[in-house]
Amino acid sequence: MLAAAPCVSQQANAQSRLRPPEFVVEPTWPMIPNNWVLGEVTSISVDRNDNIWVLHVPQSIPEERRANAAPPVLQFDAEGKLLRSWGGPADGAAWLGREHGIFVDAEDFVWIGGRAGWPRATTPGVSDDMIMKLTMEGELVLQIGRSGQSTGNLDTANVHQATDVFVDTEANELYVADGYGNKRVIVFDTEDGTFKRMWGAFGNPPPSTFAPNAPTPQPQTTPDGPPEFGLPHAIKVSNDGVVYLADRINNRIQLFTREGQFLKQVRVTNEGSDVVPVPAGFAFSPDRDQQFLYVVDSGPMRVVIFDRVSMTQIGVVGMRGANPGEFDIVHHMAVDSKGNLYTAEIVNNRRAQKFVLAQSR
């Protein structure tokens, strides 16, 4: 049974002729077996067969319930049935201190990054300075970087508490939003992990030093915002070669070419409210032109819909709350080939949700 999700509440504006799609939430998705408990569900990805990969943080589960923790990596089918699960430190194998981002590429490799070390109190003495490439069965194929080895924002061998990854399969390139410990985009070869290029806000060279990340969204005192990224938290590359980067702290989405040339900056708006938008995750609609860009907004707790051509805001899905179809705190998202949305929530709701496409334009 499908329960109605909060309807799209904004109509297409004068700059866009597209009508925003509408969705209904599937309240029983997914089905968690074995009396397993999920911690903070930090990230979600859809593979080429429309199976959904959920990443959560077992360490975030209260101690008295941790014995029932699900493995950190879970694969579900479209109906919500568990297909496989794995992950975590075992037999001395490398693993992340605090799981954060997951992406499954077109060749069935699973890429995972972590944020252990930020804030320091959650994982003292540990820093996730690596990206792991694994098979669908959880076998490690490639590791870029090493735990605790980052030498800073100009380091080309290690990341530093990276937030999100995206694979351009045709180019064999891995794009990383290197955001909690660093403030940059960095690109590696997917086959051998070789460094390719990197850039900072507005396409500038990454700064060698910078102030620590602010813990909360920052007031914007200039139209463009600061010359450095505040917290690069999500990254995606469109079919037509545009790189989208969500600067969570500074409420801005910056667009670049694949080579890092700055194209445009857009802010998320929240008219009629004093709650500051916080862009934190991305997904594209699955049509060839990727007409819609979906943006996680973890300020008001919603998904914002953009007309991708004009980069104008044309609709929203969801609101703050604990009911099916609501969010608290929505973090990352993904879309399947049918246009259905999948979201990951941390801190309070700690769940994955499925939103079924009800009506296209």
Coordinates of C-alpha atoms in Angstrom, one line a residue:
M1 CA 0.0 0.0 0.0
L2 CA 1.3 3.5 -0.9
A3 CA 0.7 6.4 1.4
A4 CA 0.6 9.9 0.0
A5 CA 3.7 11.8 0.6
P6 CA 3.7 15.6 1.1
C7 CA 2.8 17.0 -2.4
V8 CA 5.1 19.1 -4.4
S9 CA 4.4 22.5 -3.0
Q10 CA 5.9 24.9 -5.5
Q11 CA 4.8 25.3 -9.1
A12 CA 7.1 25.9 -12.0
N13 CA 8.2 29.5 -12.1
A14 CA 8.4 31.9 -15.0
Q15 CA 11.9 30.7 -15.9
S16 CA 10.9 27.1 -16.4
R17 CA 8.2 25.4 -18.4
L18 CA 8.6 22.1 -16.6
R19 CA 6.1 20.8 -14.2
P20 CA 7.8 19.2 -11.2
P21 CA 7.2 15.4 -10.8
E22 CA 5.1 14.1 -7.9
F23 CA 5.8 11.2 -5.6
V24 CA 4.2 9.0 -3.1
V25 CA 6.1 7.3 -0.3
E26 CA 6.2 3.5 0.0
P27 CA 6.0 3.3 3.8
T28 CA 7.1 -0.4 4.2
W29 CA 10.3 -0.1 2.1
P30 CA 12.7 -1.6 2.9
M31 CA 12.2 -4.7 4.9
I32 CA 14.9 -5.1 7.5
P33 CA 15.3 -8.8 8.5
N34 CA 16.8 -10.6 11.5
N35 CA 15.7 -8.0 14.0
W36 CA 18.6 -5.9 12.7
V37 CA 19.0 -2.3 13.8
L38 CA 20.2 0.5 11.6
G39 CA 22.4 3.3 12.8
E40 CA 22.6 6.6 11.0
V41 CA 21.8 5.9 7.3
T42 CA 24.4 8.1 5.7
S43 CA 24.2 7.3 2.0
I44 CA 22.3 5.4 -0.7
S45 CA 23.0 4.4 -4.3
V46 CA 21.2 2.5 -7.1
D47 CA 23.1 0.1 -9.3
R48 CA 22.5 -0.6 -13.0
N49 CA 20.0 -3.3 -12.2
D50 CA 17.9 -1.0 -10.0
N51 CA 19.0 -2.6 -6.8
I52 CA 19.5 -0.2 -4.0
W53 CA 22.6 0.0 -1.8
V54 CA 22.2 1.4 1.7
L55 CA 25.1 2.5 3.9
H56 CA 24.7 3.0 7.6
V57 CA 26.9 3.5 10.7
P58 CA 26.8 0.6 13.2
Q59 CA 28.9 2.6 15.6
S60 CA 26.1 5.2 16.0
I61 CA 23.7 2.6 17.4
P62 CA 23.3 2.9 21.2
E63 CA 25.4 0.4 23.0
E64 CA 22.5 -1.6 24.4
R65 CA 21.2 -2.3 20.9
R66 CA 24.5 -2.7 19.0
A67 CA 24.5 -6.5 19.2
N68 CA 21.6 -6.4 16.7
A69 CA 23.4 -4.0 14.3
A70 CA 23.0 -4.8 10.7
P71 CA 26.2 -5.0 8.6
P72 CA 27.1 -1.5 7.3
V73 CA 26.5 -2.3 3.6
L74 CA 23.0 -3.6 2.6
Q75 CA 21.7 -4.3 -0.9
F76 CA 17.9 -4.4 -1.5
D77 CA 15.8 -5.0 -4.6
A78 CA 13.1 -2.6 -5.7
E79 CA 10.5 -4.3 -3.5
G80 CA 12.7 -3.9 -0.4
K81 CA 13.9 -7.5 0.0
L82 CA 17.4 -7.8 1.3
L83 CA 19.7 -9.4 -1.3
R84 CA 23.1 -9.2 0.4
S85 CA 24.9 -7.5 3.3
W86 CA 28.5 -7.2 4.3
G87 CA 31.2 -4.8 5.6
G88 CA 33.0 -3.8 8.8
P89 CA 36.4 -4.6 10.3
A90 CA 37.1 -8.3 10.3
D91 CA 40.3 -10.4 10.4
G92 CA 42.5 -7.3 10.4
A93 CA 41.2 -6.1 6.9
A94 CA 41.1 -2.4 6.3
W95 CA 37.8 -0.7 6.9
L96 CA 36.4 2.7 7.6
G97 CA 36.1 4.3 11.0
R98 CA 32.8 5.9 10.3
E99 CA 30.9 5.1 7.0
H100 CA 29.7 8.2 5.1
G101 CA 29.3 7.9 1.3
I102 CA 28.5 5.0 -1.1
F103 CA 28.3 4.9 -4.9
V104 CA 27.9 1.8 -7.2
D105 CA 29.3 2.3 -10.7
A106 CA 28.2 1.0 -14.1
E107 CA 30.7 -1.9 -13.8
D108 CA 29.3 -3.2 -10.5
F109 CA 32.0 -1.8 -8.2
V110 CA 31.0 -0.4 -4.9
W111 CA 32.9 2.7 -3.7
I112 CA 32.8 3.8 -0.1
G113 CA 34.3 6.7 1.9
G114 CA 34.2 7.7 5.5
R115 CA 34.4 10.7 7.8
A116 CA 36.1 9.3 11.0
G117 CA 38.0 12.1 12.6
W118 CA 35.2 14.7 12.2
P119 CA 34.2 15.7 14.7
R120 CA 37.1 14.2 16.6
A121 CA 35.0 13.2 19.7
T122 CA 33.2 10.5 17.7
T123 CA 36.3 8.6 16.6
P124 CA 39.3 9.7 18.6
G125 CA 42.6 8.9 17.0
V126 CA 41.1 7.7 13.7
S127 CA 40.9 9.6 10.4
D128 CA 39.3 8.1 7.3
D129 CA 41.7 9.3 4.7
M130 CA 40.9 6.7 2.0
I131 CA 38.3 5.6 -0.5
M132 CA 37.6 1.9 -0.9
K133 CA 36.6 0.1 -4.2
L134 CA 35.0 -3.2 -3.6
T135 CA 33.1 -5.9 -5.5
M136 CA 29.5 -6.5 -4.9
E137 CA 30.5 -9.3 -2.5
G138 CA 32.6 -6.9 -0.5
E139 CA 36.1 -7.9 -1.7
L140 CA 38.5 -5.1 -1.7
V141 CA 39.8 -4.3 -5.2
L142 CA 41.5 -0.9 -4.8
Q143 CA 42.2 1.5 -1.9
I144 CA 43.0 5.1 -2.6
G145 CA 44.8 6.6 0.5
R146 CA 45.4 5.2 3.9
S147 CA 43.8 5.8 7.3
G148 CA 45.4 8.7 9.2
Q149 CA 47.9 9.5 6.4
S150 CA 46.6 12.8 5.0
T151 CA 49.1 15.6 4.8
G152 CA 46.5 18.2 4.0
N153 CA 44.5 19.9 1.2
L154 CA 47.3 19.5 -1.4
D155 CA 47.9 15.8 -0.7
T156 CA 47.4 13.9 -4.0
A157 CA 47.7 10.4 -2.5
N158 CA 45.2 10.6 0.3
V159 CA 41.8 12.1 0.9
H160 CA 40.7 13.5 4.3
Q161 CA 37.3 12.5 5.6
A162 CA 35.7 12.6 2.2
T163 CA 32.0 13.0 2.0
D164 CA 30.8 11.7 -1.4
V165 CA 32.1 10.0 -4.6
F166 CA 30.9 9.7 -8.2
V167 CA 32.4 7.5 -11.0
D168 CA 32.5 8.6 -14.6
T169 CA 32.8 5.1 -16.1
E170 CA 33.6 6.0 -19.7
A171 CA 36.5 8.2 -18.6
N172 CA 37.6 5.8 -15.8
E173 CA 37.6 8.7 -13.3
L174 CA 36.5 8.9 -9.7
Y175 CA 35.3 12.4 -8.5
V176 CA 35.5 13.0 -4.8
A177 CA 33.9 15.7 -2.7
D178 CA 36.8 15.9 -0.1
G179 CA 34.9 17.8 2.4
Y180 CA 35.1 17.2 6.1
G181 CA 38.9 17.3 6.5
N182 CA 39.7 19.1 3.2
K183 CA 38.0 21.7 1.0
R184 CA 38.3 20.6 -2.6
V185 CA 37.2 18.4 -5.4
I186 CA 39.8 15.7 -6.3
V187 CA 39.8 13.3 -9.2
F188 CA 41.5 9.9 -9.4
D189 CA 41.9 7.1 -12.0
T190 CA 39.4 4.3 -11.2
E191 CA 41.8 1.5 -12.3
D192 CA 45.0 2.3 -10.3
G193 CA 44.0 5.3 -8.1
T194 CA 46.4 7.7 -9.9
F195 CA 45.8 11.3 -9.1
K196 CA 44.4 13.3 -12.0
R197 CA 43.5 16.8 -10.9
M198 CA 41.8 18.9 -8.2
W199 CA 40.3 22.2 -7.6
G200 CA 38.6 24.5 -5.0
A201 CA 35.6 26.8 -4.9
F202 CA 35.1 28.8 -8.2
G203 CA 37.6 26.5 -9.9
N204 CA 40.5 28.1 -8.0
P205 CA 43.5 26.0 -6.8
P206 CA 42.7 24.4 -3.5
P207 CA 44.1 26.5 -0.6
S208 CA 47.0 24.9 1.3
T209 CA 45.6 26.1 4.7
F210 CA 42.1 27.0 5.8
A211 CA 39.9 27.5 8.9
P212 CA 38.2 24.4 10.3
N213 CA 34.7 23.6 9.1
A214 CA 32.0 25.5 10.8
P215 CA 29.6 23.3 12.7
T216 CA 26.4 25.0 11.4
P217 CA 25.3 26.8 8.2
Q218 CA 26.9 30.2 7.9
P219 CA 25.2 33.5 7.2
Q220 CA 26.0 34.8 3.7
T221 CA 27.4 38.3 3.8
T222 CA 28.3 38.6 0.1
P223 CA 26.4 37.5 -3.0
D224 CA 28.9 34.9 -3.9
G225 CA 30.0 33.8 -0.5
P226 CA 33.5 33.0 0.7
P227 CA 36.3 32.2 -1.8
E228 CA 36.8 28.7 -0.3
F229 CA 34.4 25.8 0.0
G230 CA 32.8 25.6 3.4
L231 CA 32.0 21.9 3.3
P232 CA 31.9 20.1 -0.1
H233 CA 29.3 17.4 0.8
A234 CA 28.0 15.9 -2.5
I235 CA 29.2 15.5 -6.0
K236 CA 27.6 14.3 -9.3
V237 CA 28.5 14.6 -12.9
S238 CA 25.7 14.9 -15.5
N239 CA 25.5 13.1 -18.9
D240 CA 26.5 16.4 -20.6
G241 CA 29.6 16.7 -18.5
V242 CA 28.7 19.2 -15.8
V243 CA 30.1 18.6 -12.3
Y244 CA 27.7 19.6 -9.5
L245 CA 29.1 20.3 -6.1
A246 CA 27.1 21.0 -3.0
D247 CA 28.8 23.3 -0.5
R248 CA 26.7 22.5 2.5
I249 CA 27.8 25.1 5.0
N250 CA 27.5 28.0 2.5
N251 CA 24.2 27.1 0.9
R252 CA 25.5 27.0 -2.6
I253 CA 25.7 24.6 -5.6
Q254 CA 28.6 25.2 -7.8
L255 CA 28.8 23.9 -11.4
F256 CA 32.1 23.1 -13.2
T257 CA 33.3 21.5 -16.3
R258 CA 35.0 18.1 -15.9
E259 CA 38.3 19.9 -15.9
G260 CA 37.3 22.1 -13.0
Q261 CA 36.4 25.3 -14.9
F262 CA 33.8 27.2 -12.9
L263 CA 30.5 27.7 -14.7
K264 CA 27.8 28.9 -12.4
Q265 CA 26.7 29.1 -8.8
V266 CA 23.1 28.7 -7.5
R267 CA 21.6 29.0 -4.0
V268 CA 18.7 27.0 -2.7
T269 CA 15.8 29.3 -1.6
N270 CA 13.3 28.9 1.2
E271 CA 10.8 31.7 0.7
G272 CA 8.6 32.5 3.7
S273 CA 10.8 30.8 6.2
D274 CA 13.9 31.8 8.2
V275 CA 15.3 28.2 8.1
V276 CA 18.5 28.3 6.1
P277 CA 18.7 25.8 3.2
V278 CA 21.5 23.2 3.5
P279 CA 22.2 21.5 0.2
A280 CA 23.7 18.1 1.1
G281 CA 23.0 15.5 -1.7
F282 CA 22.2 15.1 -5.4
A283 CA 20.4 12.9 -7.9
F284 CA 19.4 13.3 -11.5
S285 CA 16.2 12.2 -13.1
P286 CA 16.9 9.2 -15.3
D287 CA 15.7 10.6 -18.7
R288 CA 18.4 11.1 -21.3
D289 CA 18.6 14.8 -20.8
Q290 CA 18.4 14.5 -17.0
Q291 CA 15.8 17.3 -16.9
F292 CA 15.5 17.4 -13.2
L293 CA 18.2 17.8 -10.5
Y294 CA 17.1 16.6 -7.1
V295 CA 18.8 18.3 -4.2
V296 CA 18.7 17.1 -0.6
D297 CA 18.1 20.2 1.6
S298 CA 18.8 19.2 5.2
G299 CA 17.9 22.6 6.6
P300 CA 14.1 22.6 6.2
M301 CA 14.3 18.8 5.6
R302 CA 13.1 18.2 2.1
V303 CA 14.1 17.4 -1.4
V304 CA 14.2 20.4 -3.8
I305 CA 13.5 19.9 -7.5
F306 CA 15.4 22.0 -10.0
D307 CA 14.9 22.4 -13.7
R308 CA 18.5 21.5 -14.6
V309 CA 18.7 23.6 -17.8
S310 CA 17.8 26.9 -16.2
M311 CA 18.8 25.8 -12.6
T312 CA 15.6 27.2 -11.3
Q313 CA 13.8 25.8 -8.3
I314 CA 10.4 24.4 -9.4
G315 CA 9.3 22.1 -6.6
V316 CA 9.8 20.4 -3.3
V317 CA 9.1 17.0 -1.7
G318 CA 8.8 16.4 2.0
M319 CA 9.0 18.4 5.2
R320 CA 10.4 17.9 8.7
G321 CA 8.9 15.1 10.7
A322 CA 9.1 11.4 11.6
N323 CA 6.2 10.1 9.6
P324 CA 6.7 8.2 6.3
G325 CA 7.4 10.8 3.6
E326 CA 9.0 13.2 6.1
F327 CA 12.6 13.8 6.9
D328 CA 14.9 14.3 9.9
I329 CA 17.8 14.5 9.0
V330 CA 17.9 13.8 5.2
H331 CA 21.5 13.4 4.1
H332 CA 22.1 11.7 0.7
M333 CA 19.8 10.4 -2.1
A334 CA 19.6 8.4 -5.3
V335 CA 17.2 7.7 -8.3
D336 CA 16.5 4.5 -10.1
S337 CA 15.8 4.0 -13.8
K338 CA 12.0 4.4 -13.3
G339 CA 12.5 7.8 -11.7
N340 CA 11.8 6.7 -8.1
L341 CA 13.6 8.5 -5.3
Y342 CA 15.5 7.0 -2.5
T343 CA 16.7 8.9 0.6
A344 CA 19.0 8.3 3.5
E345 CA 18.5 9.9 6.9
I346 CA 20.8 10.4 9.9
V347 CA 20.7 11.5 13.5
N348 CA 17.0 11.2 14.3
N349 CA 15.0 9.1 11.8
R350 CA 17.9 6.8 10.8
R351 CA 16.2 5.2 7.8
A352 CA 16.1 4.7 4.1
Q353 CA 12.9 5.7 2.3
K354 CA 11.5 5.1 -1.2
F355 CA 9.4 7.6 -3.1
V356 CA 7.5 6.2 -6.1
L357 CA 7.2 8.5 -9.1
A358 CA 3.4 9.2 -9.4
Q359 CA 3.3 11.7 -12.3
S360 CA 5.8 12.9 -14.8
R361 CA 5.7 16.2 -16.5

